[in-house]
Coordinates of C-alpha atoms in Angstrom, one line a residue:
M659 CA 150.6 93.8 151.3
T660 CA 152.8 94.0 154.3
K661 CA 150.2 93.9 157.1
L662 CA 148.2 90.9 158.3
V663 CA 144.9 90.8 160.2
T664 CA 143.5 87.6 161.6
I665 CA 139.7 87.5 161.8
Y666 CA 138.2 84.8 164.0
G667 CA 134.8 83.9 162.6
G668 CA 135.8 85.9 159.5
S669 CA 133.4 83.9 157.2
G670 CA 130.4 84.7 159.4
F671 CA 127.7 87.4 158.8
V672 CA 129.8 90.3 160.2
G673 CA 133.2 88.8 159.7
R674 CA 132.9 88.6 155.9
Y675 CA 132.2 92.3 155.6
I676 CA 135.2 93.1 157.7
A677 CA 137.4 90.8 155.7
L678 CA 136.2 92.4 152.4
R679 CA 137.0 95.9 153.7
M680 CA 140.4 94.9 155.0
A681 CA 141.3 93.3 151.7
K682 CA 140.3 96.4 149.8
L683 CA 142.7 98.4 152.0
G684 CA 145.5 96.1 150.9
W685 CA 145.9 94.0 154.0
R686 CA 146.5 90.3 154.0
V687 CA 143.5 88.6 155.6
R688 CA 143.6 85.4 157.5
V689 CA 140.0 84.1 158.0
A690 CA 140.0 81.7 161.0
V691 CA 137.1 79.3 161.0
R692 CA 136.1 75.8 162.0
R693 CA 135.3 74.7 158.5
P694 CA 137.7 76.3 156.0
N695 CA 136.2 74.4 153.1
D696 CA 132.9 76.3 153.7
A697 CA 134.7 79.6 153.7
I698 CA 136.2 79.4 150.2
F699 CA 133.9 82.2 149.1
V700 CA 136.1 84.8 150.9
K701 CA 139.1 84.1 148.6
P702 CA 137.9 86.3 145.8
F703 CA 137.7 89.3 148.2
G704 CA 141.3 90.0 147.2
V705 CA 144.0 89.0 144.8
V706 CA 145.4 85.5 144.7
G707 CA 146.6 84.5 148.2
Q708 CA 145.5 87.7 149.9
V709 CA 142.5 86.3 151.7
E710 CA 142.9 82.8 153.1
P711 CA 140.5 80.7 155.2
V712 CA 142.4 78.6 157.8
L713 CA 141.3 76.0 160.4
C714 CA 140.8 77.2 163.9
N715 CA 139.0 76.1 167.1
I716 CA 138.5 79.1 169.4
R717 CA 138.3 76.7 172.3
D718 CA 141.9 75.6 171.9
D719 CA 145.0 77.6 172.8
A720 CA 147.3 76.1 170.2
S721 CA 144.8 76.5 167.5
V722 CA 144.1 80.2 168.3
A723 CA 147.8 80.9 168.6
A724 CA 148.8 79.2 165.4
V725 CA 146.5 81.4 163.2
M726 CA 147.6 84.5 165.0
Q727 CA 151.3 84.1 164.2
G728 CA 152.6 87.3 162.5
A729 CA 149.4 89.2 162.7
D730 CA 149.4 92.9 163.2
A731 CA 145.8 93.0 164.2
V732 CA 143.1 90.7 165.4
V733 CA 139.3 90.8 165.2
N734 CA 137.1 88.4 167.1
C735 CA 133.6 88.0 165.6
V736 CA 132.9 84.5 167.1
G737 CA 129.6 84.2 169.0
V738 CA 126.7 81.8 169.3
L739 CA 123.0 82.5 169.6
A740 CA 122.2 79.1 171.0
E741 CA 124.4 76.5 172.6
H742 CA 125.2 73.3 170.7
G743 CA 127.5 70.6 172.1
K744 CA 130.8 71.9 173.3
N745 CA 130.1 75.3 171.9
S746 CA 128.5 76.7 175.0
F747 CA 128.0 80.4 175.7
D748 CA 130.8 80.3 178.3
A749 CA 133.2 78.3 176.2
V750 CA 132.8 80.6 173.1
Q751 CA 131.8 84.0 174.3
H752 CA 133.7 84.2 177.6
E753 CA 136.6 81.8 177.5
G754 CA 137.1 82.1 173.7
A755 CA 137.2 85.9 173.9
A756 CA 139.6 85.7 176.8
R757 CA 141.9 83.3 174.9
V758 CA 142.1 85.5 171.9
A759 CA 142.9 88.6 173.9
R760 CA 145.5 86.9 176.1
L761 CA 147.3 85.4 173.2
A762 CA 147.1 88.7 171.3
A763 CA 148.9 90.4 174.2
Q764 CA 151.5 87.7 174.4
N765 CA 152.2 88.0 170.6
S766 CA 152.5 91.8 170.7
V767 CA 149.5 92.3 168.4
K768 CA 149.0 96.0 167.8
S769 CA 145.2 96.2 167.8
L770 CA 142.3 94.1 168.9
V771 CA 138.6 94.5 168.0
Q772 CA 136.0 92.4 169.9
I773 CA 132.5 92.1 168.5
S774 CA 130.1 91.9 171.4
A775 CA 126.4 92.9 171.6
I776 CA 124.1 95.4 173.2
G777 CA 122.7 93.8 176.3
A778 CA 126.1 92.5 177.5
D779 CA 125.7 92.7 181.3
P780 CA 127.2 90.5 184.1
E781 CA 123.8 90.7 185.8
A782 CA 121.8 89.9 182.6
S783 CA 118.9 87.4 182.9
S784 CA 120.2 85.5 179.9
A785 CA 123.4 83.5 179.7
Y786 CA 124.0 85.1 176.3
G787 CA 124.2 88.6 177.8
R788 CA 126.2 87.5 180.9
T789 CA 128.9 85.7 178.8
K790 CA 129.1 88.6 176.4
A791 CA 129.9 90.8 179.4
L792 CA 132.4 88.3 180.9
G793 CA 134.1 88.1 177.5
E794 CA 134.4 91.9 177.4
A795 CA 135.9 92.1 180.9
A796 CA 138.4 89.4 180.0
V797 CA 139.4 91.2 176.8
L798 CA 140.0 94.4 178.6
E799 CA 141.9 92.6 181.4
H800 CA 144.4 91.2 178.9
F801 CA 144.3 93.9 176.2
P802 CA 143.3 97.2 177.8
N803 CA 143.5 99.1 174.5
A804 CA 141.0 96.9 172.7
V805 CA 138.0 98.3 170.8
I806 CA 134.8 96.6 171.8
L807 CA 131.7 97.0 169.5
R808 CA 128.2 96.3 170.8
P809 CA 125.8 96.3 167.9
S810 CA 122.0 96.0 168.2
I811 CA 120.2 93.5 165.9
I812 CA 122.2 93.5 162.7
F813 CA 120.5 93.5 159.2
G814 CA 121.9 92.8 155.8
R815 CA 121.7 90.5 152.8
E816 CA 122.8 87.4 154.8
D817 CA 121.0 88.2 158.1
E818 CA 119.1 85.7 160.1
F819 CA 116.5 88.2 161.3
F820 CA 114.5 89.8 158.5
N821 CA 115.3 86.8 156.2
R822 CA 113.9 84.4 158.7
F823 CA 110.7 86.2 159.4
A824 CA 110.1 87.0 155.7
A825 CA 110.4 83.2 155.0
M826 CA 107.9 82.5 157.8
S827 CA 105.4 84.8 156.1
R828 CA 105.1 82.3 153.3
F829 CA 103.3 79.8 155.5
G830 CA 100.1 81.5 156.5
P831 CA 98.2 84.6 157.4
V832 CA 99.7 84.9 160.9
L833 CA 103.3 85.9 161.8
P834 CA 104.0 85.0 165.4
V835 CA 106.6 87.0 167.4
I836 CA 107.9 86.8 171.0
G837 CA 108.3 90.2 172.7
G838 CA 106.3 92.3 170.2
D839 CA 106.8 95.4 172.3
T840 CA 110.5 95.0 172.8
K841 CA 112.5 97.8 171.2
F842 CA 115.4 97.3 168.8
Q843 CA 117.7 99.6 167.0
P844 CA 118.7 97.7 163.8
V845 CA 122.2 98.4 162.4
Y846 CA 123.5 97.7 158.9
V847 CA 126.2 95.0 158.9
D848 CA 128.6 97.1 156.7
D849 CA 128.4 100.0 159.2
V850 CA 129.5 97.6 161.9
A851 CA 132.3 96.5 159.6
R852 CA 133.4 100.1 159.1
A853 CA 133.6 100.6 162.8
A854 CA 135.7 97.4 163.2
V855 CA 138.1 98.5 160.5
M856 CA 138.6 101.8 162.3
G857 CA 139.5 99.8 165.4
V858 CA 142.0 97.8 163.4
L859 CA 143.6 100.9 161.9
G860 CA 143.8 102.7 165.3
E861 CA 141.4 105.3 164.1
A862 CA 139.0 104.6 167.0
A863 CA 139.9 105.3 170.6
P864 CA 140.0 102.3 172.8
G865 CA 136.8 101.5 174.7
I866 CA 133.3 100.2 174.3
Y867 CA 131.0 101.5 171.5
E868 CA 127.3 100.7 171.3
L869 CA 126.1 100.7 167.6
G870 CA 122.5 101.3 166.6
G871 CA 120.9 102.5 163.4
P872 CA 118.8 105.7 162.9
D873 CA 115.5 104.0 163.9
V874 CA 114.3 102.6 167.2
M875 CA 111.3 100.4 166.7
S876 CA 109.4 97.7 168.5
F877 CA 109.7 94.1 167.3
R878 CA 106.1 94.3 166.0
A879 CA 106.8 97.5 164.1
L880 CA 109.9 96.0 162.5
M881 CA 107.9 93.0 161.3
Q882 CA 105.3 95.4 159.8
E883 CA 108.1 97.3 158.1
M884 CA 109.4 94.0 156.7
L885 CA 105.9 93.0 155.5
N886 CA 105.5 96.4 153.7
V887 CA 108.8 95.7 151.8
I888 CA 107.7 92.2 150.7
R889 CA 104.2 93.4 149.8
K890 CA 102.4 91.0 152.1
R891 CA 99.6 91.4 154.7
R892 CA 99.9 89.3 157.7
L893 CA 98.6 89.5 161.3
V894 CA 101.7 90.0 163.5
L895 CA 100.7 88.0 166.6
N896 CA 102.5 88.6 169.9
I897 CA 103.1 85.5 171.9
P898 CA 102.9 86.3 175.7
F899 CA 106.2 85.5 177.5
F900 CA 104.5 83.0 179.7
F901 CA 103.5 80.8 176.7
A902 CA 106.8 81.5 175.0
R903 CA 108.7 80.1 177.9
I904 CA 106.6 76.9 177.9
I905 CA 107.1 76.4 174.1
A906 CA 110.9 77.1 174.4
W907 CA 111.2 74.7 177.3
A908 CA 109.4 71.9 175.3
F909 CA 111.6 72.4 172.2
D910 CA 114.8 72.6 174.4
L911 CA 113.8 69.3 176.0
L912 CA 113.2 67.7 172.6
E913 CA 116.6 68.9 171.4
R914 CA 118.3 67.5 174.5
V915 CA 116.6 64.0 174.4
T916 CA 117.4 63.7 170.7
L917 CA 121.0 64.6 171.3
G918 CA 120.7 67.6 169.0
L919 CA 119.3 65.6 166.0
I920 CA 116.2 67.8 166.2
P921 CA 117.4 71.3 166.9
N922 CA 115.1 73.9 168.5
P923 CA 113.4 75.6 165.5
V924 CA 111.5 78.3 167.4
A925 CA 113.4 79.9 170.3
T926 CA 115.5 78.7 173.2
R927 CA 114.6 79.6 176.8
D928 CA 117.7 81.8 176.9
Q929 CA 116.6 83.7 173.8
V930 CA 113.1 84.2 175.3
R931 CA 114.8 85.8 178.4
N932 CA 116.8 88.0 176.0
L933 CA 113.8 89.2 174.1
A934 CA 112.2 90.5 177.3
H935 CA 114.7 93.4 177.3
D936 CA 115.0 96.4 174.9
N937 CA 118.0 96.2 172.6
V938 CA 118.9 99.9 172.0
V939 CA 121.9 102.1 172.5
A940 CA 122.2 103.3 176.2
E941 CA 122.0 107.0 176.9
G942 CA 125.5 108.5 177.1
A943 CA 127.2 105.5 175.4
K944 CA 129.8 106.1 172.8
G945 CA 128.6 105.2 169.3
F946 CA 128.7 105.9 165.6
A947 CA 128.8 109.7 166.2
D948 CA 132.1 109.3 168.1
L949 CA 133.5 107.3 165.1
G950 CA 132.3 109.8 162.5
I951 CA 130.0 107.2 160.9
E952 CA 126.5 108.1 159.7
P953 CA 124.5 104.8 160.0
V954 CA 122.5 103.6 157.0
D955 CA 118.7 103.5 157.2
M956 CA 116.8 100.2 156.9
E957 CA 114.6 101.6 154.1
A958 CA 117.7 102.0 151.9
V959 CA 118.8 98.4 152.3
L960 CA 115.9 96.0 153.0
P961 CA 114.4 96.1 149.4
D962 CA 117.7 95.1 148.0
Y963 CA 117.6 91.6 149.4
L964 CA 114.0 91.0 150.6
W965 CA 112.5 91.4 147.2
R966 CA 112.7 87.6 146.7
F967 CA 110.0 87.1 149.3
R968 CA 107.5 89.2 147.4
P969 CA 104.5 87.4 145.8
S970 CA 106.1 87.8 142.3
G971 CA 109.7 88.2 143.4
Q972 CA 111.6 90.6 141.1
Y973 CA 108.6 91.1 138.9
D974 CA 106.6 92.9 141.5
A975 CA 108.3 96.2 140.7
I976 CA 107.4 95.7 137.0
K977 CA 103.8 95.0 137.8
E978 CA 103.6 98.1 140.0
S979 CA 105.0 100.2 137.2
A980 CA 102.6 98.7 134.7
R981 CA 99.6 99.6 136.8
N982 CA 100.6 103.3 136.5
L983 CA 100.8 103.1 132.7
K984 CA 98.0 104.9 130.9
V985 CA 96.3 103.0 128.1

């Protein structure tokens, strides 16, 4: 184990899969996170001492530089879906990404992988999309040979998409969504990790890759697919953007006046703006095909972790088999 990779946000949804793959390849893995004690679960990814969670604040130069010492490669997975306190979109997704790239160049790091998102655009209506684009530009300015990955909505065992809506289906016959006609191209988390590893190893040409799975579906259709997997019948109700903006404004205001004690449980105004735009791979963009990766289909993965939301959990499959038995 002579090579070292530092993964910023390495205990997060995507980062943990990258950390696991790098450990299996024999690399030492430094998992840079805000709360190392909450990231202890990454240590068994390798042998004793191979994978270590370390304290890092991506908003601080000294902190970022300290965990980068001796690294051969760097992966930045840090991002936020909603702003909380000092962790604003600009501080994390723009300035944080720029800081990692600048210090990586100064420390002669050989390879840098930046996890961005489809929809990154300096002219985007959402601050999320704008700061993702600003972060990409800053990365390429300081580290021109970086590999930038833009995944669509990511699914997998720990996702906050299908798990969240499957949990919501427990509370009534209606499943509300915002932007029911907005199209997504869900991508499996381990496929994103495979692409990131190729970037670390120098097996992917520098540049921007947009990553989407085999299926392009509307938000409403994705919810119906999820409901089919968990064996439930619910009315998928599309909330018009006009009403969604009012609801989001009200909950954003509540979060602000309570100083964050009551977080927005529905959707922020910025998320509503983001949901108004399709989240699919752009025509002509480099993607999985250029990396030689065949993305995994949702149908092959969703039942493996959504079964717990079925009416009888793991016993649903047994009941279905029993119905086919001949007396």
